[in-house]
């Protein structure tokens, strides 16, 4: 019910309650009997009328109570409706506020959407640029990887501890620690050319070793170019290999003729042919060598020329690789007049000091003690004399190596334990007919030109936990080779009897532990430039020098 209907009902009720009662008749006339009866009838009517009015009033009161009740309910409903209306209004206001905020958010969202669209366009453009840049970077990285894949890094680090013992009254035991570090890189310059270089520690004045002793008050150790070469190996002619520069040995040799740490300089041309259909002969090879060891514009260049012929035989249960080398050395006297820089002499002529960690001037009969002087890291043991005309030292012998090597490997039934036998015979075909004694006088002895080596071992060093044990015996006469380039770990370069016992163990694929026990002495102590222990008299047998080495080698 609406508020207007409620007000109409309320007004009608009020009118009903307040309406006047019927008027009473005018003042009674004088009373008579008839009038008394009439009056009595009127009174009765009046009573009935009053009773009826009372009833009507009661009914009206009842209606008023009902109306009041309805009015209260209507008021309550009106209040509730008003509260709901107020709440609705508040909700409407809140909804309107939310709508305003939603509209603002929509506007902001629209703005953000527009900005996002712009950002997406920019991101797309940036992505396209980044993709282009990424493609360029990928191309550059690919080109770099392609370039790096053509190169191979090599090298090793070796730690060594060694001791020296010799039984003589004036001999003092010696102990030292040494380190060797080598780092090299080789790569294809093209499909047919290979180039490489390597750096190594070691004294500049000692070509026969790359070791550095742990001494000199923690000073820095010398490192220098150890290799630098280019090799031509055409794919279309795999049998051909041409090498030039400072390179590793390309021919078969042992420490009888060259120290293993020397990298010769010059040129080498190798021709190798594999034979697939021959019964036992699997390979035939030969090469030509031109080794340059001193350039002198005033006198003459020093060099060696020669070659090697070799092959490989396979008989099933054993293989053999024989080789024969001929090498002719020219103008070798330059080795007896090396500059102060070449020998890293500690003192020079006229009191001039030349610093260096090299071996200095090699002592010997008639050899100068200051530069220019003889270069030989382990001593000059070849026969030398002083030229009466030039007053300069000279070699008694010329040098023409004839070197035969036979390397054999026999199967034992255990793949990791093959039996190895190395035999070598070397002869200097240009050795002097008779050597000189300790005072420089000619003797009646024959040529001191031969060298012999026998090396037997069991095992190999190829895979993890491989082991190898061996023994080597060497007899090397005074002028069999040039002392300047001989093995530096043996008792002396030449004129020696040398024994070596060795063992190796491959701890890891790139780590080897080894030990070597060198036992050697001078072969003929009565010859010129013989290396003798302190107190040893020429012509008597020198006591054996014992040298023990322990090595740990990490390769990469």
Coordinates of C-alpha atoms in Angstrom, one line a residue:
X1 CA 0.0 0.0 0.0
X2 CA 1.3 3.4 -1.0
X3 CA 1.7 6.3 1.5
X4 CA -1.2 8.3 -0.1
X5 CA -3.7 5.4 0.5
X6 CA -2.5 5.2 4.0
X7 CA -3.2 8.9 4.6
X8 CA -6.7 8.6 3.1
X9 CA -7.6 5.7 5.4
X10 CA -6.3 7.6 8.4
X11 CA -8.5 10.7 7.6
X12 CA -11.7 8.6 7.2
X13 CA -11.1 7.1 10.6
X14 CA -10.8 10.5 12.2
X15 CA -14.0 11.8 10.6
X16 CA -15.9 8.7 11.9
X17 CA -14.7 9.2 15.4
X18 CA -15.4 12.9 15.6
X19 CA -18.9 13.0 13.9
X20 CA -21.6 14.5 16.3
X21 CA -24.4 12.4 17.8
X22 CA -28.0 13.1 16.6
X23 CA -29.7 16.1 18.0
X24 CA -32.1 15.6 21.0
X25 CA -35.6 16.9 20.5
X26 CA -36.6 20.3 21.7
X27 CA -37.5 21.0 25.3
X28 CA -40.3 18.7 26.5
X29 CA -43.7 20.0 26.7
X30 CA -45.7 19.7 29.9
X31 CA -46.0 16.3 31.0
X32 CA -49.2 14.4 30.5
X33 CA -50.0 10.7 30.7
X34 CA -49.8 10.3 27.0
X35 CA -46.9 12.4 26.9
X36 CA -45.4 10.2 29.6
X37 CA -45.9 7.2 27.5
X38 CA -44.5 8.9 24.6
X39 CA -41.7 10.1 26.7
X40 CA -41.0 6.6 27.9
X41 CA -41.0 5.4 24.3
X42 CA -38.6 8.1 23.3
X43 CA -36.3 7.3 26.2
X44 CA -36.4 3.7 25.1
X45 CA -35.5 4.8 21.6
X46 CA -32.9 7.1 22.9
X47 CA -31.4 4.2 25.0
X48 CA -31.4 2.0 22.0
X49 CA -29.9 4.8 19.9
X50 CA -27.2 5.3 22.5
X51 CA -26.6 1.6 22.7
X52 CA -26.4 1.4 19.0
X53 CA -24.0 4.4 19.0
X54 CA -21.9 2.7 21.7
X55 CA -21.8 -0.4 19.6
X56 CA -20.9 1.7 16.6
X57 CA -18.2 3.5 18.7
X58 CA -16.9 0.1 19.8
X59 CA -16.9 -1.0 16.2
X60 CA -15.2 2.2 15.3
X61 CA -12.6 1.7 18.1
X62 CA -12.0 -1.8 16.8
X63 CA -11.6 -0.5 13.3
X64 CA -9.3 2.3 14.7
X65 CA -7.2 -0.3 16.5
X66 CA -7.1 -2.3 13.3
X67 CA -6.3 0.8 11.3
X68 CA -3.7 1.7 13.9
X69 CA -2.2 -1.7 13.6
X70 CA -2.2 -1.5 9.9
X71 CA -0.8 2.0 10.1
X72 CA 2.0 0.8 12.4
X73 CA 2.7 -2.0 10.0
X74 CA 2.5 0.5 7.1
X75 CA 4.9 2.8 9.0
X76 CA 7.2 -0.1 9.7
X77 CA 7.0 -1.2 6.1
X78 CA 7.5 2.5 5.1
X79 CA 10.6 2.7 7.3
X80 CA 11.8 -0.5 6.0
X81 CA 11.1 0.6 2.5
X82 CA 12.7 3.9 3.2
X83 CA 15.8 2.1 4.6
X84 CA 15.9 -0.2 1.6
X85 CA 15.4 2.8 -0.6
X86 CA 18.3 4.5 1.1
X87 CA 20.4 1.4 0.9
X88 CA 19.3 1.1 -2.7
X89 CA 20.3 4.7 -3.2
X90 CA 23.6 4.1 -1.5
X91 CA 24.1 1.0 -3.6
X92 CA 23.1 3.0 -6.6
X93 CA 25.6 5.7 -5.6
X94 CA 28.2 3.1 -5.0
X95 CA 27.3 1.5 -8.3
X96 CA 27.6 4.8 -10.0
X97 CA 31.0 5.4 -8.3
X98 CA 32.1 2.0 -9.4
X99 CA 30.8 2.7 -12.8
X100 CA 32.8 6.0 -12.8
X101 CA 35.8 4.1 -11.6
X102 CA 35.2 1.4 -14.2
X103 CA 34.8 4.0 -16.9
X104 CA 38.1 5.6 -15.7
X105 CA 39.7 2.1 -15.6
X106 CA 38.3 1.5 -19.0
X107 CA 39.8 4.7 -20.2
X108 CA 43.1 3.8 -18.5
X109 CA 42.9 0.3 -19.9
X110 CA 42.2 1.8 -23.3
X111 CA 45.2 4.0 -22.9
X112 CA 47.3 1.1 -21.7
X113 CA 46.0 -1.1 -24.5
X114 CA 47.1 1.6 -26.9
X115 CA 50.4 1.9 -25.2
X116 CA 50.7 -1.9 -25.2
X117 CA 49.9 -2.0 -28.8
X118 CA 52.6 0.6 -29.4
X119 CA 55.0 -1.3 -27.2
X120 CA 54.1 -4.5 -29.1
X121 CA 55.0 -2.8 -32.3
X122 CA 58.2 -1.5 -30.8
X123 CA 58.9 -5.0 -29.3
X124 CA 58.2 -6.6 -32.7
X125 CA 60.6 -4.2 -34.3
X126 CA 63.2 -4.7 -31.6
X127 CA 62.7 -8.5 -31.9
X128 CA 63.2 -8.3 -35.6
X129 CA 66.4 -6.2 -35.0
X130 CA 67.5 -8.5 -32.3
X131 CA 66.8 -11.5 -34.5
X132 CA 68.8 -10.0 -37.2
X133 CA 71.6 -9.1 -34.8
X134 CA 71.3 -12.6 -33.3
X135 CA 71.6 -14.1 -36.7
X136 CA 74.7 -12.0 -37.3
X137 CA 76.1 -13.0 -33.9
X138 CA 75.3 -16.6 -34.6
X139 CA 77.1 -16.3 -37.9
X140 CA 80.1 -14.7 -36.2
X141 CA 80.0 -17.4 -33.4
X142 CA 79.7 -20.1 -36.1
X143 CA 82.6 -18.6 -38.0
X144 CA 84.6 -18.4 -34.8
X145 CA 83.7 -22.0 -33.9
X146 CA 84.6 -23.1 -37.4
X147 CA 87.9 -21.3 -37.1
X148 CA 88.6 -22.7 -33.6
X149 CA 87.7 -26.2 -34.7
X150 CA 90.6 -26.2 -37.1
X151 CA 93.0 -25.8 -34.1
X152 CA 94.2 -28.3 -31.5
X153 CA 95.8 -27.4 -28.2
X154 CA 98.6 -29.6 -26.9
X155 CA 101.0 -29.5 -24.0
X156 CA 102.1 -30.9 -20.6
X157 CA 103.3 -30.0 -17.2
X158 CA 106.0 -32.2 -15.6
X159 CA 107.2 -32.1 -12.0
X160 CA 110.5 -33.9 -11.3
X161 CA 112.5 -34.7 -8.3
X162 CA 116.0 -36.1 -8.8
X163 CA 119.1 -37.1 -6.8
X164 CA 122.7 -37.7 -7.7
X165 CA 125.1 -40.1 -5.9
X166 CA 128.7 -41.1 -6.8
X167 CA 131.1 -43.0 -4.6
X168 CA 134.2 -40.9 -4.4
X169 CA 135.9 -39.0 -1.5
X170 CA 135.2 -35.6 -2.9
X171 CA 131.7 -36.3 -4.3
X172 CA 128.8 -34.7 -2.7
X173 CA 125.2 -35.9 -3.1
X174 CA 122.9 -33.6 -4.9
X175 CA 119.1 -33.2 -4.8
X176 CA 117.0 -30.8 -6.9
X177 CA 113.4 -30.3 -8.1
X178 CA 112.5 -29.2 -11.6
X179 CA 109.5 -28.2 -13.6
X180 CA 108.8 -28.4 -17.3
X181 CA 105.8 -26.6 -19.0
X182 CA 105.0 -26.8 -22.7
X183 CA 102.0 -25.4 -24.5
X184 CA 101.4 -25.7 -28.3
X185 CA 98.7 -25.1 -30.8
X186 CA 98.3 -26.7 -34.3
X187 CA 95.7 -26.0 -36.9
X188 CA 94.8 -26.4 -40.5
X189 CA 95.7 -23.3 -42.5
X190 CA 93.8 -24.8 -45.4
X191 CA 92.9 -28.3 -46.5
X192 CA 96.5 -29.0 -47.5
X193 CA 98.5 -26.9 -45.0
X194 CA 99.0 -27.4 -41.3
X195 CA 100.8 -24.8 -39.1
X196 CA 101.7 -24.8 -35.4
X197 CA 103.7 -23.1 -32.7
X198 CA 104.7 -24.1 -29.2
X199 CA 106.1 -22.4 -26.1
X200 CA 108.3 -24.1 -23.5
X201 CA 110.3 -23.4 -20.4
X202 CA 114.0 -23.9 -20.3
X203 CA 117.2 -21.9 -20.6
X204 CA 117.8 -20.0 -23.8
X205 CA 121.4 -21.3 -23.8
X206 CA 120.5 -25.0 -23.5
X207 CA 118.8 -26.6 -26.5
X208 CA 118.8 -30.1 -24.9
X209 CA 116.3 -29.5 -22.1
X210 CA 113.1 -27.6 -21.3
X211 CA 113.5 -28.2 -17.5
X212 CA 113.6 -25.3 -15.0
X213 CA 115.3 -25.9 -11.6
X214 CA 113.4 -24.6 -8.6
X215 CA 116.1 -22.2 -7.5
X216 CA 117.3 -18.6 -7.9
X217 CA 115.2 -17.2 -5.0
X218 CA 111.7 -17.6 -6.5
X219 CA 112.6 -15.8 -9.7
X220 CA 110.4 -16.1 -12.8
X221 CA 111.3 -18.9 -15.2
X222 CA 112.3 -18.5 -18.8
X223 CA 109.8 -19.4 -21.5
X224 CA 110.4 -19.1 -25.2
X225 CA 109.4 -20.3 -28.7
X226 CA 110.0 -24.0 -28.9
X227 CA 108.3 -24.7 -32.2
X228 CA 107.1 -22.8 -35.2
X229 CA 106.4 -24.6 -38.4
X230 CA 104.3 -25.0 -41.5
X231 CA 103.7 -28.4 -43.1
X232 CA 102.2 -29.2 -46.5
X233 CA 100.2 -32.4 -46.6
X234 CA 97.9 -32.4 -49.7
X235 CA 94.7 -34.5 -49.5
X236 CA 95.1 -35.6 -53.0
X237 CA 98.6 -36.9 -52.3
X238 CA 98.7 -38.3 -48.7
X239 CA 102.1 -39.9 -49.3
X240 CA 103.7 -36.4 -49.4
X241 CA 104.6 -34.2 -46.4
X242 CA 106.8 -31.1 -46.7
X243 CA 107.8 -29.4 -43.4
X244 CA 109.7 -26.2 -42.7
X245 CA 110.6 -24.1 -39.6
X246 CA 111.4 -25.3 -36.1
X247 CA 109.6 -28.6 -35.8
X248 CA 109.4 -31.9 -34.0
X249 CA 111.5 -34.8 -35.3
X250 CA 110.0 -36.2 -38.5
X251 CA 112.4 -39.1 -38.8
X252 CA 112.9 -42.2 -36.6
X253 CA 115.7 -41.6 -34.0
X254 CA 116.6 -42.2 -30.4
X255 CA 118.6 -40.4 -27.7
X256 CA 121.7 -42.0 -29.0
X257 CA 121.9 -39.2 -31.7
X258 CA 119.6 -36.4 -30.4
X259 CA 118.2 -35.3 -27.1
X260 CA 114.4 -35.7 -27.0
X261 CA 113.8 -32.1 -26.1
X262 CA 115.6 -30.7 -29.2
X263 CA 113.3 -29.4 -31.9
X264 CA 115.5 -29.2 -35.1
X265 CA 115.3 -26.3 -37.5
X266 CA 115.3 -26.4 -41.3
X267 CA 113.3 -28.5 -43.7
X268 CA 112.2 -32.1 -44.2
X269 CA 110.5 -33.8 -47.2
X270 CA 108.9 -37.1 -46.4
X271 CA 107.4 -39.6 -48.8
X272 CA 105.4 -42.5 -47.3
X273 CA 103.5 -45.2 -49.1
X274 CA 101.2 -47.8 -47.5
X275 CA 101.1 -51.2 -49.2
X276 CA 97.7 -52.9 -48.8
X277 CA 98.3 -56.0 -50.9
X278 CA 101.8 -57.0 -49.7
X279 CA 102.1 -60.0 -47.5
X280 CA 104.3 -58.6 -44.7
X281 CA 105.6 -55.2 -45.9
X282 CA 102.9 -52.7 -44.9
X283 CA 104.7 -49.4 -45.5
X284 CA 107.8 -47.9 -47.2
X285 CA 109.0 -44.4 -46.5
X286 CA 112.0 -42.2 -47.1
X287 CA 112.7 -38.6 -46.4
X288 CA 115.3 -35.9 -47.1
X289 CA 116.6 -33.6 -44.3
X290 CA 118.2 -30.1 -44.3
X291 CA 119.0 -29.0 -40.8
X292 CA 120.3 -25.5 -40.2
X293 CA 122.0 -24.8 -36.9
X294 CA 124.2 -21.7 -37.5
X295 CA 124.2 -18.8 -39.9
X296 CA 127.4 -17.0 -40.4
X297 CA 127.8 -14.3 -43.0
X298 CA 131.6 -14.0 -42.4
X299 CA 132.8 -17.6 -42.6
X300 CA 130.3 -20.2 -43.6
X301 CA 126.9 -21.5 -42.6
X302 CA 126.6 -24.6 -40.5
X303 CA 124.1 -27.3 -41.5
X304 CA 123.4 -31.0 -41.8
X305 CA 122.0 -32.8 -44.8
X306 CA 120.9 -36.3 -45.2
X307 CA 118.0 -38.7 -45.3
X308 CA 116.3 -41.7 -44.0
X309 CA 114.8 -44.9 -45.5
X310 CA 112.4 -47.0 -43.5
X311 CA 109.4 -49.3 -43.5
X312 CA 107.0 -51.4 -41.5
X313 CA 106.8 -55.2 -41.4
X314 CA 103.8 -57.1 -39.9
X315 CA 104.2 -60.8 -39.3
X316 CA 101.1 -61.2 -37.2
X317 CA 102.7 -62.1 -33.8
X318 CA 105.1 -59.2 -34.0
X319 CA 105.7 -56.0 -36.0
X320 CA 109.0 -54.4 -36.9
X321 CA 109.9 -50.9 -38.0
X322 CA 113.5 -50.8 -39.4
X323 CA 115.1 -47.5 -40.5
X324 CA 118.5 -46.4 -41.8
X325 CA 119.6 -42.7 -41.5
X326 CA 122.6 -41.0 -43.1
X327 CA 123.3 -37.4 -41.9
X328 CA 126.3 -35.3 -42.9
X329 CA 127.3 -32.4 -40.7
X330 CA 129.1 -29.4 -42.2
X331 CA 131.1 -26.6 -40.6
X332 CA 130.7 -28.0 -37.1
X333 CA 133.6 -26.0 -35.6
X334 CA 131.1 -23.1 -35.1
X335 CA 129.9 -25.1 -32.1
X336 CA 133.3 -24.4 -30.4
X337 CA 133.0 -20.6 -30.9
X338 CA 129.5 -19.8 -29.9
X339 CA 128.6 -16.3 -28.8
X340 CA 127.9 -15.3 -25.2
X341 CA 124.2 -15.1 -25.9
X342 CA 124.2 -18.6 -27.3
X343 CA 125.9 -20.2 -24.3
X344 CA 124.3 -17.8 -21.8
X345 CA 127.8 -17.3 -20.3
X346 CA 128.1 -15.9 -16.9
X347 CA 131.2 -13.9 -17.8
X348 CA 132.5 -12.5 -21.1
X349 CA 135.8 -11.2 -22.3
X350 CA 137.5 -8.2 -20.8
X351 CA 135.6 -8.6 -17.6
X352 CA 132.2 -8.0 -19.2
X353 CA 129.4 -9.8 -17.4
X354 CA 126.8 -11.5 -19.5
X355 CA 123.8 -12.7 -17.4
X356 CA 122.1 -15.9 -18.1
X357 CA 120.9 -19.2 -16.6
X358 CA 122.4 -21.4 -19.4
X359 CA 125.3 -23.9 -19.0
X360 CA 127.9 -21.3 -20.0
X361 CA 131.1 -22.3 -21.7
X362 CA 131.8 -26.0 -21.9
X363 CA 135.3 -26.8 -20.5
X364 CA 137.8 -29.0 -22.3
X365 CA 141.3 -29.3 -23.6
X366 CA 142.3 -26.1 -25.3
X367 CA 138.7 -24.7 -25.1
X368 CA 138.2 -21.1 -24.0
X369 CA 136.5 -20.3 -20.7
X370 CA 134.9 -17.1 -21.9
X371 CA 132.8 -16.5 -25.0
X372 CA 133.1 -17.1 -27.8
X373 CA 133.4 -20.7 -26.5
X374 CA 132.1 -24.2 -26.9
X375 CA 128.4 -24.9 -26.4
X376 CA 127.5 -28.3 -24.9
X377 CA 125.0 -28.4 -22.1
X378 CA 126.3 -31.6 -20.6
X379 CA 130.0 -31.1 -21.4
X380 CA 132.1 -31.2 -24.5
X381 CA 133.4 -34.8 -24.7
X382 CA 134.4 -34.9 -28.4
X383 CA 138.1 -34.7 -29.2
X384 CA 139.2 -31.1 -29.8
X385 CA 142.5 -29.4 -30.5
X386 CA 143.8 -25.9 -30.9
X387 CA 144.6 -25.0 -34.6
X388 CA 148.2 -23.8 -34.7
X389 CA 147.5 -21.4 -37.5
X390 CA 144.2 -19.8 -36.5
X391 CA 144.7 -20.3 -32.8
X392 CA 141.0 -21.4 -32.6
X393 CA 139.6 -24.7 -31.3
X394 CA 138.6 -27.3 -33.8
X395 CA 137.0 -30.8 -33.7
X396 CA 139.4 -33.7 -34.3
X397 CA 136.8 -35.6 -36.3
X398 CA 134.2 -34.7 -38.9
X399 CA 130.7 -36.1 -38.5
X400 CA 128.8 -38.3 -40.9
X401 CA 126.2 -40.4 -39.0
X402 CA 125.2 -43.8 -40.3
X403 CA 122.4 -44.9 -38.0
X404 CA 120.5 -48.2 -38.1
X405 CA 117.4 -48.7 -35.8
X406 CA 115.3 -51.8 -35.5
X407 CA 112.2 -51.4 -33.3
X408 CA 110.2 -54.6 -32.6
X409 CA 107.0 -55.4 -30.7
X410 CA 105.9 -58.9 -29.9
X411 CA 102.5 -60.0 -28.8
X412 CA 102.4 -61.9 -25.4
X413 CA 98.8 -63.0 -25.3
X414 CA 98.0 -60.0 -23.0
X415 CA 97.1 -57.0 -25.0
X416 CA 98.3 -54.5 -22.4
X417 CA 101.7 -56.2 -22.0
X418 CA 103.5 -56.4 -25.3
X419 CA 107.2 -57.2 -25.3
X420 CA 109.3 -54.4 -26.9
X421 CA 112.8 -54.8 -28.2
X422 CA 114.7 -51.8 -29.6
X423 CA 118.1 -52.3 -31.2
X424 CA 120.4 -49.5 -32.6
X425 CA 123.8 -49.3 -34.1
X426 CA 125.3 -46.0 -35.1
X427 CA 128.7 -45.2 -36.7
X428 CA 130.4 -41.9 -37.5
X429 CA 131.9 -42.6 -40.8
X430 CA 134.1 -39.5 -40.7
X431 CA 135.6 -40.1 -37.2
X432 CA 139.4 -39.5 -36.8
X433 CA 141.5 -42.7 -37.1
X434 CA 143.1 -42.2 -33.7
X435 CA 141.8 -40.3 -30.7
X436 CA 143.8 -37.9 -28.4
X437 CA 144.8 -38.7 -24.9
X438 CA 144.1 -36.5 -21.8
X439 CA 147.1 -34.3 -22.7
X440 CA 146.1 -33.9 -26.4
X441 CA 148.6 -36.3 -27.8
X442 CA 147.6 -38.9 -30.5
X443 CA 147.1 -42.5 -29.3
X444 CA 147.3 -45.9 -31.0
X445 CA 143.6 -46.6 -30.3
X446 CA 141.3 -47.1 -33.2
X447 CA 138.3 -44.9 -34.2
X448 CA 136.0 -43.8 -31.5
X449 CA 133.0 -43.8 -33.8
X450 CA 130.5 -46.5 -32.6
X451 CA 127.4 -46.4 -30.5
X452 CA 125.2 -49.3 -29.4
X453 CA 121.8 -49.4 -27.8
X454 CA 119.6 -52.2 -26.5
X455 CA 116.3 -51.4 -24.9
X456 CA 113.9 -54.1 -23.7
X457 CA 110.6 -53.4 -22.0
X458 CA 107.3 -55.1 -21.2
X459 CA 104.0 -53.2 -21.4
X460 CA 102.7 -50.0 -22.9
X461 CA 101.4 -46.5 -22.0
X462 CA 98.2 -46.0 -23.9
X463 CA 95.2 -46.4 -21.6
X464 CA 94.4 -45.8 -18.0
X465 CA 96.3 -48.1 -15.6
X466 CA 98.7 -49.3 -18.3
X467 CA 102.2 -50.0 -17.0
X468 CA 105.6 -50.4 -18.6
X469 CA 108.9 -51.7 -17.2
X470 CA 112.2 -51.6 -19.0
X471 CA 115.9 -51.7 -19.1
X472 CA 118.3 -50.0 -21.5
X473 CA 122.0 -50.5 -22.1
X474 CA 124.1 -48.0 -24.1
X475 CA 127.8 -47.9 -25.1
X476 CA 128.8 -44.7 -26.9
X477 CA 132.3 -43.9 -28.0
X478 CA 133.9 -40.4 -27.9
X479 CA 133.3 -39.2 -31.5
X480 CA 130.3 -41.3 -32.5
X481 CA 128.1 -38.1 -32.4
X482 CA 128.3 -34.4 -31.7
X483 CA 128.3 -33.9 -28.0
X484 CA 126.4 -30.6 -28.1
X485 CA 123.1 -32.4 -29.1
X486 CA 123.3 -35.6 -27.1
X487 CA 121.0 -36.8 -24.3
X488 CA 121.3 -34.5 -21.3
X489 CA 120.2 -36.9 -18.6
X490 CA 122.9 -39.5 -19.2
X491 CA 126.3 -39.5 -17.4
X492 CA 128.0 -37.6 -20.3
X493 CA 127.2 -36.8 -23.9
X494 CA 129.7 -39.4 -25.3
X495 CA 132.5 -41.7 -24.2
X496 CA 130.2 -43.5 -21.7
X497 CA 128.7 -46.8 -20.5
X498 CA 125.1 -46.1 -19.5
X499 CA 122.5 -48.3 -17.9
X500 CA 118.9 -47.2 -17.3
X501 CA 116.1 -48.9 -15.4
X502 CA 112.6 -47.4 -15.8
X503 CA 109.0 -47.8 -15.0
X504 CA 105.8 -45.9 -16.0
X505 CA 102.2 -46.0 -14.8
X506 CA 99.3 -44.3 -16.5
X507 CA 97.3 -43.1 -13.5
X508 CA 94.7 -41.3 -15.6
X509 CA 94.1 -40.9 -19.3
X510 CA 96.2 -37.7 -19.2
X511 CA 98.5 -38.4 -16.2
X512 CA 101.6 -40.5 -16.1
X513 CA 103.9 -41.3 -13.1
X514 CA 107.3 -42.6 -13.9
X515 CA 110.7 -43.3 -12.4
X516 CA 114.1 -43.7 -14.0
X517 CA 117.4 -45.0 -12.4
X518 CA 120.4 -43.9 -14.5
X519 CA 123.7 -45.7 -13.7
X520 CA 126.6 -44.6 -15.9
X521 CA 130.3 -43.9 -16.0
X522 CA 132.9 -42.6 -18.4
X523 CA 133.9 -45.3 -20.9
X524 CA 137.6 -44.4 -21.4
X525 CA 138.9 -42.0 -18.8
X526 CA 142.2 -41.6 -20.6
X527 CA 140.9 -39.7 -23.6
X528 CA 140.8 -36.0 -24.1
X529 CA 137.8 -34.1 -22.6
X530 CA 136.6 -37.2 -20.7
X531 CA 134.2 -36.3 -17.9
X532 CA 135.6 -37.5 -14.6
X533 CA 134.4 -37.5 -11.0
X534 CA 136.5 -35.3 -8.6
X535 CA 139.7 -37.0 -7.6
X536 CA 139.6 -39.6 -10.5
X537 CA 142.9 -40.0 -12.3
X538 CA 143.0 -40.2 -16.1
X539 CA 143.4 -43.9 -17.2
X540 CA 141.6 -45.3 -14.1
X541 CA 137.9 -46.4 -14.0
X542 CA 135.5 -43.7 -12.9
X543 CA 133.0 -44.7 -10.2
X544 CA 129.4 -45.0 -11.4
X545 CA 127.2 -42.0 -11.2
X546 CA 123.7 -42.9 -10.0
X547 CA 120.9 -40.6 -10.9
X548 CA 117.3 -41.2 -9.7
X549 CA 114.3 -39.4 -11.2
X550 CA 110.7 -39.3 -10.2
X551 CA 108.3 -37.7 -12.6
X552 CA 104.6 -36.8 -12.6
X553 CA 103.4 -35.7 -16.0
X554 CA 100.0 -34.1 -16.8
X555 CA 99.2 -33.8 -20.5
X556 CA 96.4 -31.9 -22.2

